Coordinates of C-alpha atoms in Angstrom, one line a residue:
Chain D
M1 CA -9.4 15.4 42.1
P2 CA -12.2 13.4 40.6
G3 CA -14.9 12.0 42.9
E4 CA -14.2 14.4 45.7
K5 CA -16.9 17.0 44.9
P6 CA -19.8 17.1 42.5
V7 CA -18.7 18.9 39.3
D8 CA -20.5 22.1 38.7
L9 CA -20.4 22.6 35.0
A10 CA -22.5 25.7 35.3
D11 CA -19.4 27.4 36.7
R12 CA -17.6 26.8 33.5
R13 CA -20.0 28.7 31.4
A14 CA -18.7 32.1 32.5
L15 CA -16.2 32.1 29.6
V16 CA -15.4 35.4 28.1
H17 CA -18.2 36.4 25.7
L18 CA -19.6 39.5 24.1
P19 CA -21.6 41.0 26.9
G20 CA -25.3 40.9 26.7
L21 CA -25.6 37.8 24.5
G22 CA -28.2 35.2 25.3
G23 CA -26.5 32.3 27.0
P24 CA -27.1 28.6 26.6
T25 CA -30.8 27.8 26.1
G26 CA -30.5 24.1 26.9
P27 CA -30.6 21.1 24.6
A28 CA -34.5 21.0 24.6
Y29 CA -34.7 24.3 22.7
D30 CA -34.3 23.9 19.0
P31 CA -34.6 26.9 16.7
R32 CA -34.8 24.9 13.5
L33 CA -36.6 26.2 10.4
G34 CA -36.9 23.1 8.2
D35 CA -38.3 19.6 8.7
V36 CA -35.4 17.6 7.1
D37 CA -34.7 14.7 9.4
E38 CA -31.3 13.1 10.1
W39 CA -31.6 10.8 7.1
G40 CA -32.3 13.8 4.8
R41 CA -36.0 12.9 4.4
S42 CA -38.4 15.8 4.5
E43 CA -42.1 15.1 5.1
R44 CA -43.0 18.2 3.2
V45 CA -41.0 17.1 0.1
R46 CA -42.4 13.6 0.5
Q47 CA -46.0 15.1 0.4
Q48 CA -45.2 17.0 -2.8
V49 CA -43.7 13.9 -4.4
R50 CA -46.7 11.8 -3.4
R51 CA -49.1 14.4 -4.9
L52 CA -47.2 14.4 -8.2
Y53 CA -46.6 10.7 -8.2
D54 CA -50.1 9.6 -7.4
P55 CA -51.4 9.8 -11.0
V56 CA -48.5 7.6 -12.2
Y57 CA -49.3 5.1 -9.4
R58 CA -53.0 5.0 -10.0
K59 CA -53.5 5.8 -13.7
L60 CA -50.4 4.6 -15.4
F61 CA -49.4 1.6 -13.4
R62 CA -52.8 0.9 -11.8
V63 CA -51.0 -0.7 -8.9
E64 CA -52.7 -3.6 -7.1
W65 CA -51.4 -5.0 -3.8
E66 CA -52.0 -8.4 -2.3
G67 CA -51.3 -9.2 1.4
L68 CA -50.5 -5.7 2.6
E69 CA -51.8 -6.7 6.0
K70 CA -48.8 -9.0 6.4
I71 CA -46.5 -6.1 6.9
P72 CA -45.9 -6.0 10.7
K73 CA -46.9 -3.0 12.9
G74 CA -43.3 -2.7 14.1
P75 CA -40.0 -2.3 12.2
A76 CA -39.3 -4.6 9.2
L77 CA -37.0 -4.9 6.4
L78 CA -38.9 -5.2 3.1
V79 CA -37.0 -6.9 0.2
A80 CA -38.2 -7.1 -3.4
N81 CA -37.1 -8.1 -6.8
H82 CA -35.5 -5.2 -8.8
A83 CA -36.1 -4.3 -12.4
A84 CA -36.4 -1.6 -15.2
A85 CA -33.4 0.4 -16.4
I86 CA -34.4 3.3 -14.2
P87 CA -36.1 1.3 -11.5
S88 CA -39.8 2.0 -11.3
D89 CA -40.4 -0.5 -8.4
A90 CA -38.8 1.5 -5.6
P91 CA -41.2 4.6 -6.0
V92 CA -44.2 2.3 -6.4
I93 CA -43.5 0.4 -3.2
M94 CA -42.6 3.5 -1.2
H95 CA -45.7 5.4 -2.4
G96 CA -47.9 2.4 -1.9
I97 CA -46.7 1.8 1.7
E98 CA -47.0 5.5 2.7
E99 CA -50.5 5.9 1.0
E100 CA -52.0 2.6 2.1
L101 CA -50.5 2.2 5.6
G102 CA -49.8 5.9 6.4
R103 CA -46.3 5.1 7.6
P104 CA -43.0 6.5 6.5
I105 CA -40.6 4.2 4.7
Y106 CA -36.9 4.6 3.9
G107 CA -35.4 3.2 0.7
L108 CA -31.8 2.0 0.9
A109 CA -29.8 2.3 -2.3
D110 CA -26.3 2.5 -3.7
H111 CA -24.3 5.6 -2.8
F112 CA -24.3 6.4 -6.6
F113 CA -27.5 8.4 -6.1
R114 CA -26.0 10.6 -3.4
Q115 CA -23.2 11.7 -5.8
L116 CA -25.6 13.1 -8.4
P117 CA -26.1 16.9 -8.1
V118 CA -29.7 17.9 -7.6
L119 CA -31.1 14.4 -8.1
G120 CA -29.1 13.2 -5.1
T121 CA -30.5 15.8 -2.9
L122 CA -34.1 15.1 -4.1
W123 CA -33.5 11.4 -3.7
S124 CA -32.5 11.9 -0.1
R125 CA -35.4 14.3 0.7
A126 CA -37.8 11.8 -0.7
G127 CA -36.6 9.1 1.7
G128 CA -33.5 7.6 0.0
V129 CA -30.7 6.5 2.3
V130 CA -27.2 5.2 1.5
A131 CA -27.2 1.4 1.9
H132 CA -24.7 1.3 4.8
P133 CA -25.1 -1.4 7.5
D134 CA -24.9 1.3 10.2
N135 CA -27.7 3.3 8.6
A136 CA -30.0 0.2 8.3
Y137 CA -29.3 -0.8 11.9
R138 CA -30.1 2.6 13.3
L139 CA -33.3 2.9 11.2
L140 CA -34.5 -0.6 12.1
R141 CA -33.3 -1.2 15.6
E142 CA -33.3 2.2 17.2
Q143 CA -36.0 4.1 15.3
R144 CA -38.2 1.1 14.5
Q145 CA -39.0 2.1 10.9
L146 CA -39.9 0.3 7.7
V147 CA -36.9 0.0 5.4
L148 CA -36.9 -1.2 1.8
V149 CA -33.9 -2.8 0.1
F150 CA -33.3 -4.5 -3.2
P151 CA -30.8 -7.3 -2.5
E152 CA -30.0 -7.7 -6.2
G153 CA -28.9 -4.1 -6.5
T154 CA -27.9 -2.9 -9.9
K155 CA -27.5 -6.5 -11.0
G156 CA -31.3 -6.6 -11.0
S157 CA -32.0 -3.4 -12.8
S158 CA -29.3 -3.8 -15.4
K159 CA -30.5 -7.1 -16.8
T160 CA -32.0 -7.1 -20.2
Y161 CA -35.6 -7.8 -21.2
A162 CA -34.7 -11.3 -22.3
E163 CA -33.8 -12.2 -18.7
R164 CA -36.9 -10.7 -17.2
Y165 CA -38.3 -12.0 -13.9
R166 CA -35.2 -14.2 -13.3
L167 CA -33.8 -13.1 -10.0
R168 CA -30.1 -12.5 -9.7
R169 CA -27.9 -13.5 -6.8
F170 CA -29.0 -11.8 -3.5
G171 CA -25.6 -10.3 -2.9
R172 CA -23.8 -11.9 0.0
G173 CA -26.9 -12.0 2.1
G174 CA -26.0 -8.7 3.9
F175 CA -29.7 -7.9 4.3
V176 CA -30.4 -11.0 6.3
E177 CA -27.5 -10.2 8.6
I178 CA -28.8 -6.7 9.2
A179 CA -32.3 -8.0 9.9
M180 CA -30.8 -10.5 12.4
R181 CA -28.7 -7.9 14.1
S182 CA -31.6 -5.5 14.3
G183 CA -34.0 -8.2 15.5
V184 CA -36.6 -7.5 12.8
P185 CA -38.4 -9.7 10.3
V186 CA -37.7 -9.7 6.6
V187 CA -40.8 -9.2 4.5
P188 CA -40.4 -10.4 0.9
I189 CA -42.4 -8.7 -1.9
A190 CA -42.8 -10.0 -5.4
V191 CA -43.3 -7.2 -8.0
V192 CA -44.8 -7.9 -11.4
G193 CA -44.9 -5.1 -14.0
A194 CA -41.6 -3.2 -13.4
E195 CA -39.7 -5.3 -16.0
E196 CA -42.1 -4.2 -18.8
S197 CA -42.3 -0.5 -17.7
M198 CA -38.8 0.2 -19.1
P199 CA -37.4 -2.8 -20.7
T200 CA -33.6 -2.8 -21.4
L201 CA -32.8 -4.1 -24.8
T202 CA -29.0 -4.0 -24.4
T203 CA -26.3 -2.2 -22.4
I204 CA -23.2 -0.4 -23.5
P205 CA -20.5 -1.1 -21.0
A206 CA -17.9 1.2 -22.7
L207 CA -20.3 4.2 -22.4
A208 CA -21.1 3.4 -18.8
R209 CA -17.4 3.4 -17.9
L210 CA -16.9 6.7 -19.7
L211 CA -19.8 8.3 -17.9
G212 CA -19.1 6.7 -14.5
L213 CA -22.5 5.0 -14.4
P214 CA -23.2 1.5 -13.1
Y215 CA -24.6 0.6 -16.5
F216 CA -25.7 2.3 -19.7
P217 CA -29.0 0.9 -21.0
I218 CA -30.6 1.2 -24.4
T219 CA -34.3 0.9 -23.5
A220 CA -37.4 0.3 -25.6
N221 CA -38.6 3.7 -24.2
M222 CA -35.6 5.5 -25.7
L223 CA -36.4 4.0 -29.1
L224 CA -40.1 5.0 -28.8
F225 CA -39.8 8.4 -27.3
G226 CA -36.2 9.5 -27.9
P227 CA -34.3 11.1 -25.0
A228 CA -37.7 11.6 -23.3
G229 CA -37.8 7.9 -22.9
L230 CA -35.5 8.3 -19.9
L231 CA -38.5 9.7 -18.0
M232 CA -41.4 8.0 -19.7
Y233 CA -42.5 4.6 -18.5
L234 CA -44.6 2.2 -20.5
P235 CA -48.1 1.6 -19.0
A236 CA -47.5 -1.9 -17.6
K237 CA -49.9 -3.2 -15.0
F238 CA -48.2 -3.5 -11.6
K239 CA -49.1 -6.2 -9.2
L240 CA -47.4 -6.6 -5.9
R241 CA -47.7 -9.6 -3.5
V242 CA -46.5 -9.3 0.1
L243 CA -45.3 -12.8 1.2
D244 CA -45.2 -14.1 4.8
P245 CA -42.6 -12.3 6.9
V246 CA -39.5 -14.3 7.8
Y247 CA -38.6 -14.2 11.5
F248 CA -35.1 -15.3 12.4
D249 CA -34.8 -17.1 15.7
V250 CA -31.5 -15.5 16.7
P251 CA -30.6 -13.0 19.4
P252 CA -30.1 -9.4 18.1
D253 CA -26.9 -7.3 18.5
Q254 CA -24.4 -10.2 18.0
P255 CA -21.1 -9.2 16.5
R256 CA -21.3 -12.1 14.0
Y257 CA -23.8 -14.5 12.6
S258 CA -23.2 -17.8 11.0
R259 CA -22.2 -17.2 7.4
S260 CA -23.9 -20.4 6.2
R261 CA -27.1 -19.6 8.0
V262 CA -27.2 -16.1 6.5
M263 CA -26.6 -17.4 3.0
E264 CA -29.2 -20.1 3.5
E265 CA -31.9 -17.7 4.7
A266 CA -31.0 -15.3 1.8
E267 CA -31.3 -18.0 -0.7
G268 CA -34.6 -19.2 0.8
I269 CA -36.1 -15.7 0.5
R270 CA -34.8 -15.4 -3.0
Q271 CA -36.5 -18.7 -4.0
R272 CA -39.8 -17.7 -2.4
I273 CA -39.9 -14.4 -4.3
Q274 CA -38.9 -16.3 -7.5
E275 CA -41.8 -18.9 -7.0
A276 CA -44.3 -16.1 -6.3
L277 CA -43.2 -14.3 -9.5
Y278 CA -43.7 -17.5 -11.5
D279 CA -47.1 -18.0 -10.0
M280 CA -48.2 -14.4 -10.6
L281 CA -46.8 -14.5 -14.2
S282 CA -48.6 -17.7 -15.0
R283 CA -51.9 -16.1 -14.0
R284 CA -51.2 -12.9 -15.9
Q285 CA -53.5 -12.4 -19.0
S286 CA -51.8 -9.3 -20.4
V287 CA -48.7 -7.2 -19.7
W288 CA -50.8 -4.0 -19.9
R289 CA -54.1 -5.1 -18.4
G290 CA -52.8 -7.6 -15.9
Chain G
M1 CA -2.3 17.9 45.6
G2 CA -3.7 19.8 42.6
K3 CA -3.1 19.1 39.0
R4 CA -0.2 20.5 37.1
V5 CA -1.3 21.2 33.6
L6 CA 0.5 22.0 30.4
V7 CA -1.6 23.7 27.7
T8 CA -0.1 23.6 24.2
G9 CA -1.0 26.3 21.7
L10 CA -1.6 29.0 24.4
G11 CA -1.5 31.7 21.8
T12 CA -4.3 30.2 19.8
F13 CA -8.0 30.7 20.4
W14 CA -8.4 27.3 22.0
G15 CA -5.3 27.4 24.1
G16 CA -6.3 30.8 25.5
R17 CA -9.9 29.7 26.2
V18 CA -8.9 26.5 27.9
A19 CA -6.3 28.3 30.1
Q20 CA -8.9 30.9 31.1
A21 CA -11.3 28.1 32.2
L22 CA -8.6 26.2 34.0
E23 CA -7.6 29.3 36.0
R24 CA -11.1 29.3 37.6
D25 CA -10.6 25.8 38.9
P26 CA -8.9 25.8 42.4
D27 CA -8.0 22.1 41.9
I28 CA -5.5 23.1 39.2
E29 CA -2.3 24.0 40.9
V30 CA -0.1 25.0 38.0
I31 CA -0.9 26.0 34.5
V32 CA 1.9 26.3 32.0
G33 CA 1.2 27.4 28.5
L34 CA 3.4 26.8 25.5
D35 CA 3.3 28.4 22.1
T36 CA 5.3 30.2 19.4
T37 CA 3.2 33.3 19.8
E38 CA 2.2 35.3 22.8
P39 CA -1.2 34.7 24.4
S40 CA -4.0 36.9 23.0
V41 CA -6.2 36.8 26.1
E42 CA -5.7 38.1 29.6
L43 CA -4.5 35.4 32.0
D44 CA -4.0 35.6 35.7
R45 CA -1.8 32.7 36.8
T46 CA -0.9 30.8 33.6
E47 CA 2.8 30.8 32.9
F48 CA 3.6 31.4 29.3
V49 CA 6.7 29.7 27.8
R50 CA 7.7 30.5 24.3
A51 CA 8.6 27.5 22.1
D52 CA 9.5 26.8 18.5
E53 CA 6.9 25.3 16.3
N54 CA 7.9 21.7 16.8
Y55 CA 8.1 22.0 20.6
S56 CA 11.7 20.9 21.1
I57 CA 11.9 22.2 24.6
L58 CA 9.0 20.1 25.8
A59 CA 10.9 17.3 27.5
R60 CA 12.8 19.8 29.7
L61 CA 9.6 21.7 30.5
V62 CA 7.6 18.7 31.5
K63 CA 10.3 17.5 33.8
A64 CA 11.0 20.9 35.3
A65 CA 7.4 21.7 36.1
R66 CA 6.4 18.2 37.0
I67 CA 3.5 18.3 34.6
D68 CA 1.0 15.6 35.2
T69 CA -1.6 16.5 32.6
I70 CA -1.1 17.8 29.0
L71 CA -3.9 19.5 27.1
H72 CA -2.8 19.4 23.5
T73 CA -5.0 22.0 21.8
F74 CA -2.6 22.9 19.1
L75 CA -3.5 20.5 16.3
V76 CA -4.2 22.6 13.3
V77 CA -7.6 21.4 11.8
D78 CA -8.1 24.3 9.4
S79 CA -5.6 24.5 6.6
T80 CA -6.3 28.2 5.9
E81 CA -4.5 29.1 9.2
V82 CA -1.0 28.1 8.3
S83 CA 1.2 27.0 5.3
P84 CA 1.3 23.3 4.5
R85 CA 4.8 23.0 5.8
V86 CA 3.9 24.5 9.2
L87 CA 0.8 22.4 9.3
H88 CA 2.8 19.2 9.0
E89 CA 5.5 20.5 11.4
S90 CA 3.2 21.5 14.2
N91 CA 0.7 18.6 13.9
V92 CA 3.0 15.6 13.2
I93 CA 6.4 16.7 14.5
G94 CA 4.9 18.7 17.4
T95 CA 2.9 15.7 18.6
M96 CA 5.8 13.3 18.2
N97 CA 7.9 15.6 20.5
L98 CA 5.0 15.8 22.9
L99 CA 4.8 12.1 23.1
A100 CA 8.5 11.8 23.4
A101 CA 8.4 14.2 26.3
A102 CA 5.5 12.4 28.0
S103 CA 7.3 9.1 27.8
A104 CA 10.8 10.2 28.8
S105 CA 12.2 8.4 31.8
G106 CA 11.0 9.9 35.0
S107 CA 8.1 11.7 33.3
T108 CA 5.3 12.6 35.7
V109 CA 2.7 12.8 32.9
R110 CA -0.4 10.7 33.7
S111 CA -3.0 12.1 31.4
L112 CA -3.0 13.5 27.9
I113 CA -6.0 15.2 26.3
V114 CA -5.9 15.9 22.6
K115 CA -8.1 18.1 20.5
S116 CA -8.6 16.5 17.1
S117 CA -11.3 16.8 14.5
T118 CA -14.0 14.8 12.8
H119 CA -12.1 15.6 9.6
V120 CA -10.4 12.2 10.3
Y121 CA -13.6 10.6 8.9
G122 CA -13.5 12.5 5.7
S123 CA -16.7 13.2 3.7
N124 CA -17.6 10.7 1.0
P125 CA -20.8 9.5 -0.7
E126 CA -20.4 6.0 0.7
D127 CA -20.4 7.3 4.3
P128 CA -23.0 6.3 6.9
V129 CA -25.2 9.2 8.2
W130 CA -23.6 8.8 11.6
F131 CA -19.9 7.9 12.2
T132 CA -19.2 6.2 15.4
E133 CA -15.7 6.4 16.9
E134 CA -15.0 2.9 15.4
T135 CA -16.3 3.5 11.9
R136 CA -13.5 3.4 9.4
R137 CA -13.4 6.1 6.7
S138 CA -14.7 5.1 3.3
R139 CA -11.9 6.4 1.1
P140 CA -8.3 7.4 1.8
P141 CA -7.7 11.0 2.8
R142 CA -7.2 13.6 0.1
T143 CA -6.5 16.7 2.0
L144 CA -3.5 17.6 4.1
V145 CA -5.4 18.3 7.3
E146 CA -7.1 14.9 7.1
S147 CA -3.9 12.9 6.5
S148 CA -1.9 14.8 9.1
L149 CA -4.6 14.3 11.8
L150 CA -4.8 10.6 10.9
E151 CA -1.1 10.3 11.3
V152 CA -1.2 12.0 14.6
E153 CA -4.1 9.8 15.9
G154 CA -2.0 6.8 14.8
Y155 CA 0.9 7.9 17.0
L156 CA -1.5 8.5 19.9
R157 CA -3.0 5.0 19.5
D158 CA 0.4 3.5 19.7
F159 CA 1.3 5.6 22.6
A160 CA -1.8 4.7 24.5
A161 CA -1.2 1.0 23.8
D162 CA 2.5 1.2 25.0
R163 CA 1.9 3.3 28.1
A164 CA -0.9 1.8 30.1
D165 CA -0.1 4.2 33.0
V166 CA -1.0 7.3 30.9
S167 CA -4.6 8.0 30.1
V168 CA -5.0 9.3 26.5
T169 CA -8.2 11.1 25.5
V170 CA -8.7 12.1 21.9
L171 CA -11.7 14.4 21.3
R172 CA -12.8 14.7 17.7
F173 CA -14.7 17.9 17.3
S174 CA -17.2 18.6 14.6
N175 CA -17.6 22.0 12.8
V176 CA -17.2 24.6 15.5
L177 CA -19.5 27.7 15.6
G178 CA -19.9 30.3 18.3
P179 CA -19.8 34.0 19.0
D180 CA -16.0 34.4 18.9
I181 CA -14.4 31.6 16.9
V182 CA -13.5 32.3 13.3
T183 CA -13.7 29.2 11.0
P184 CA -14.0 28.9 7.2
L185 CA -17.7 28.0 7.6
A186 CA -18.4 30.9 9.9
C187 CA -16.7 33.2 7.4
A188 CA -18.9 31.7 4.6
L189 CA -22.0 32.4 6.7
E190 CA -21.0 36.0 7.2
L191 CA -20.8 36.8 3.5
P192 CA -23.8 38.6 1.9
M193 CA -24.6 35.4 0.1
V194 CA -23.6 32.0 1.5
P195 CA -21.5 29.9 -0.9
C196 CA -22.7 26.3 -1.5
I197 CA -22.0 23.7 -4.1
A198 CA -24.7 23.7 -6.8
G199 CA -27.0 20.7 -6.6
Y200 CA -25.8 19.6 -3.2
D201 CA -27.5 20.3 0.1
P202 CA -25.4 18.4 2.6
R203 CA -26.4 17.9 6.2
L204 CA -23.9 19.3 8.7
Q205 CA -23.4 19.1 12.4
F206 CA -22.1 21.9 14.6
V207 CA -20.6 22.2 18.1
H208 CA -20.7 25.3 20.1
E209 CA -17.3 26.8 21.1
D210 CA -18.3 26.6 24.8
D211 CA -19.1 23.0 24.6
V212 CA -15.7 22.4 23.0
V213 CA -14.0 23.9 26.1
R214 CA -16.3 22.3 28.5
S215 CA -15.7 18.9 27.0
M216 CA -11.9 19.3 27.3
L217 CA -12.4 20.2 31.0
F218 CA -14.7 17.3 31.4
A219 CA -12.1 14.9 30.1
L220 CA -9.6 16.5 32.4
E221 CA -11.7 16.0 35.5
H222 CA -13.2 12.7 34.8
D223 CA -10.3 10.8 33.3
V224 CA -12.0 9.2 30.4
P225 CA -9.4 7.4 28.2
G226 CA -10.4 6.7 24.6
V227 CA -11.6 8.4 21.5
F228 CA -14.7 10.5 21.5
N229 CA -16.8 12.4 19.0
V230 CA -17.9 15.8 20.2
A231 CA -20.7 17.5 18.4
G232 CA -24.1 19.0 19.0
D233 CA -27.3 17.1 18.4
G234 CA -28.9 17.0 15.0
L235 CA -27.9 17.5 11.4
L236 CA -28.9 20.6 9.5
P237 CA -29.0 21.0 5.7
W238 CA -26.6 23.8 4.7
S239 CA -29.5 25.6 3.0
E240 CA -31.3 25.7 6.4
V241 CA -28.2 27.0 8.1
A242 CA -28.1 29.8 5.6
R243 CA -31.8 30.5 6.1
M244 CA -31.3 30.7 9.9
C245 CA -28.7 33.4 9.2
G246 CA -31.2 35.2 6.9
K247 CA -29.0 34.6 3.8
R248 CA -29.5 33.4 0.3
L249 CA -27.2 30.7 -1.3
F250 CA -24.5 31.5 -3.8
P251 CA -24.0 28.3 -5.9
L252 CA -20.4 27.3 -6.8
P253 CA -20.1 24.9 -9.8
P254 CA -20.1 21.2 -8.8
I255 CA -17.2 20.6 -11.2
G256 CA -14.1 22.7 -10.6
T257 CA -15.4 23.7 -7.2
G258 CA -11.8 24.1 -6.0
L259 CA -11.1 26.7 -8.7
A260 CA -14.2 28.6 -7.8
A261 CA -13.2 28.6 -4.2
R262 CA -9.8 30.0 -5.2
A263 CA -11.5 32.8 -7.0
L264 CA -13.5 33.6 -3.8
K265 CA -10.2 33.6 -1.9
L266 CA -8.5 35.9 -4.4
A267 CA -11.5 38.3 -4.3
R268 CA -10.7 38.5 -0.5
T269 CA -14.2 37.3 0.4
C270 CA -13.7 33.9 2.1
D271 CA -11.1 31.2 2.1
L272 CA -12.8 27.8 1.8
P273 CA -10.1 25.1 2.2
P274 CA -10.5 21.7 0.5
E275 CA -11.5 20.0 3.7
A276 CA -14.4 22.4 4.1
L277 CA -15.4 22.0 0.4
E278 CA -15.7 18.2 1.0
V279 CA -18.1 18.8 3.9
L280 CA -20.1 21.2 1.8
R281 CA -20.6 18.4 -0.8
H282 CA -21.5 15.4 1.2
G283 CA -21.8 16.6 4.8
R284 CA -20.9 14.6 7.9
G285 CA -22.6 13.4 11.0
V286 CA -21.0 11.8 14.1
D287 CA -22.5 9.7 16.8
T288 CA -21.9 11.5 20.2
R289 CA -23.3 8.9 22.5
Q290 CA -20.0 7.6 23.7
L291 CA -19.0 10.7 25.6
R292 CA -22.6 11.2 26.8
R293 CA -22.4 7.7 28.4
H294 CA -19.6 9.1 30.6
G295 CA -21.9 11.9 31.7
F296 CA -21.1 14.8 29.5
R297 CA -24.0 17.1 28.7
Y298 CA -24.1 19.6 25.9
D299 CA -25.4 23.2 26.3
Y300 CA -26.2 23.6 22.6
T301 CA -27.6 21.5 19.8
S302 CA -26.3 22.0 16.3
A303 CA -29.1 24.5 15.6
G304 CA -28.5 26.2 18.9
A305 CA -24.9 26.7 18.0
V306 CA -25.9 28.3 14.7
E307 CA -28.4 30.5 16.4
H308 CA -26.0 31.7 19.0
F309 CA -23.3 32.4 16.4
W310 CA -25.7 34.4 14.4
Q311 CA -26.9 36.5 17.4
A312 CA -23.3 37.5 18.0
V313 CA -22.8 38.4 14.3
R314 CA -25.9 40.6 14.4
L315 CA -24.7 42.3 17.5
R316 CA -21.2 42.9 16.0
E317 CA -22.8 44.3 12.9
T318 CA -24.5 46.9 15.0
V319 CA -22.1 47.9 17.7
G320 CA -18.8 46.7 16.2
E321 CA -16.0 44.7 17.9
V322 CA -16.5 45.1 21.7
E323 CA -13.9 42.9 23.1
P324 CA -11.0 44.8 24.6
I325 CA -7.7 44.3 22.7
Y326 CA -5.2 42.7 25.0
R327 CA -1.5 42.8 24.4
Y328 CA 0.9 40.5 26.2
E329 CA 3.8 42.4 27.9
R330 CA 6.4 40.2 29.4
D331 CA 7.6 42.6 32.1
V332 CA 4.1 43.5 33.2
E333 CA 3.0 39.9 33.4
A334 CA 6.2 39.0 35.3
F335 CA 5.6 41.8 37.8
F336 CA 2.1 40.8 38.6
R337 CA 2.9 37.2 39.0
H338 CA 6.2 37.2 40.8
S339 CA 7.1 40.5 42.3
P340 CA 7.0 40.6 46.1
A341 CA 5.4 44.0 45.9
V342 CA 2.1 42.7 44.6
V343 CA -0.2 41.6 47.4
R344 CA -1.7 38.2 46.4
D345 CA -4.5 36.4 48.0
E346 CA -3.3 33.3 49.8
A347 CA -4.0 30.2 47.9
P348 CA -6.8 28.2 49.5

């Protein structure tokens, strides 16, 4: 009967086994061989990627940061504007944060990446995580990490060159709700340069449907370099400005947050990034030299 | 008064294991085992009753033996074991009969513990890294095992809602590994080269066979109604699992994987069912904190389960099968249990 005597689970271990086998070694013992964490990120792979990517970051894009010190010491949700047919902003931000601050960062993205053979695995080893609210909550609230997300999603990266630096709708403000529930600030980042690194001239929706892609772009890079244009970015000068973190004065772990408040905050963050972009663009002398 | 327990699926690996463990507990007064096949392990005091595959005699049995606890270990979670028809018959119809027996008028059943599987979550690209018991699956089920388990869990939910006096525990087990259990993934790991899906390196979670049995006994002793994930700590990339077993990977094509798996089956190497192929593409992790909160502790992590499994394989490769082969003989069992000629220790 429950409660009458303490349960001795050790007793139960004497189940029939091959004789002479090593028994349980306890949960503390872990005979793992690799360093892939629960999110699929591997520090070893990340190091390799950083080594290979560093010339792109320093020589091609000549990245300049402004206000990096505004990123809090604890967990935070970084949000930025999204651009380029094959987005160049995500690797730049992730590389920059890891190099400059020496902290790991996880990038949330559409589950589309996870479906791709080879690339999906690499994406995950390099710190990509499927944008699921549970994943974001666990990373931010329980593991106190830095997480990057692009609220525009593919609406941002699929827009054509004619619409450059005009921010799209920030989804339904899901990122604000996640930050509120996790009790972390949102840190907006304005990125200049990504739009010109791989400008989309037009998209072919019929081909996208056929191939099961979110969009099928025809980029300036493709016209210049042919199929290699899928991998080659134009040497646009990157400038990133970290804006003041937004703290929400609400208790974490609520089942629900006010819809209107969430939308209002999301729109406010979108406007601040938009204004910062206009400010940075008005000061820019040249697309290539900054 | 001790518990009077009915174990379904006594002839299967799990039924036999659970019955063996129950026999060691003096608090368990009566153990009755039900199955279509004879038990494959030696049992001291468990009474075996033969049933047809949809358990039509259950109601009579429950009433006659005044069963108060049912351990339902006989949900098929591996479609390579039986034909699709039998799978549906024993999972869905079997469980319906079980629930009918448990809710018949005058039923003494107070507790029902069901061994289900984390296959109910599926494995899709949209999935979170960790499924909690409340997370809904991302896409509708595609395989027979998944849909039949979902149907069964639906009946159990309704039953638990209707019968507040019966405590229903559903344990969802992740991929089981261990020295003795044979599963499609264990079979894959024993091949000279381990099949994988080219371009995918999913992260998998494992639970040790002993932890499976212990968690069922834990549920029996502690009366924890609800649904619980049961799995070892940590997620391991499939490539790392193969490496822990000292194997190289054998890539199957990412398109037409089902056909390639059929070819493997025809070559009599290994039968990878569709539900295993899904996991080998996108992996699956489940949050196990719910059961821990009630005080359950695991003996093995995911990696620990893999290691223990592999130690046993190595030993088997060297010395061969060492377990004695047991054959159930009705007359012999009846003699030892019931004949006045046998001197039995007095029950404490």
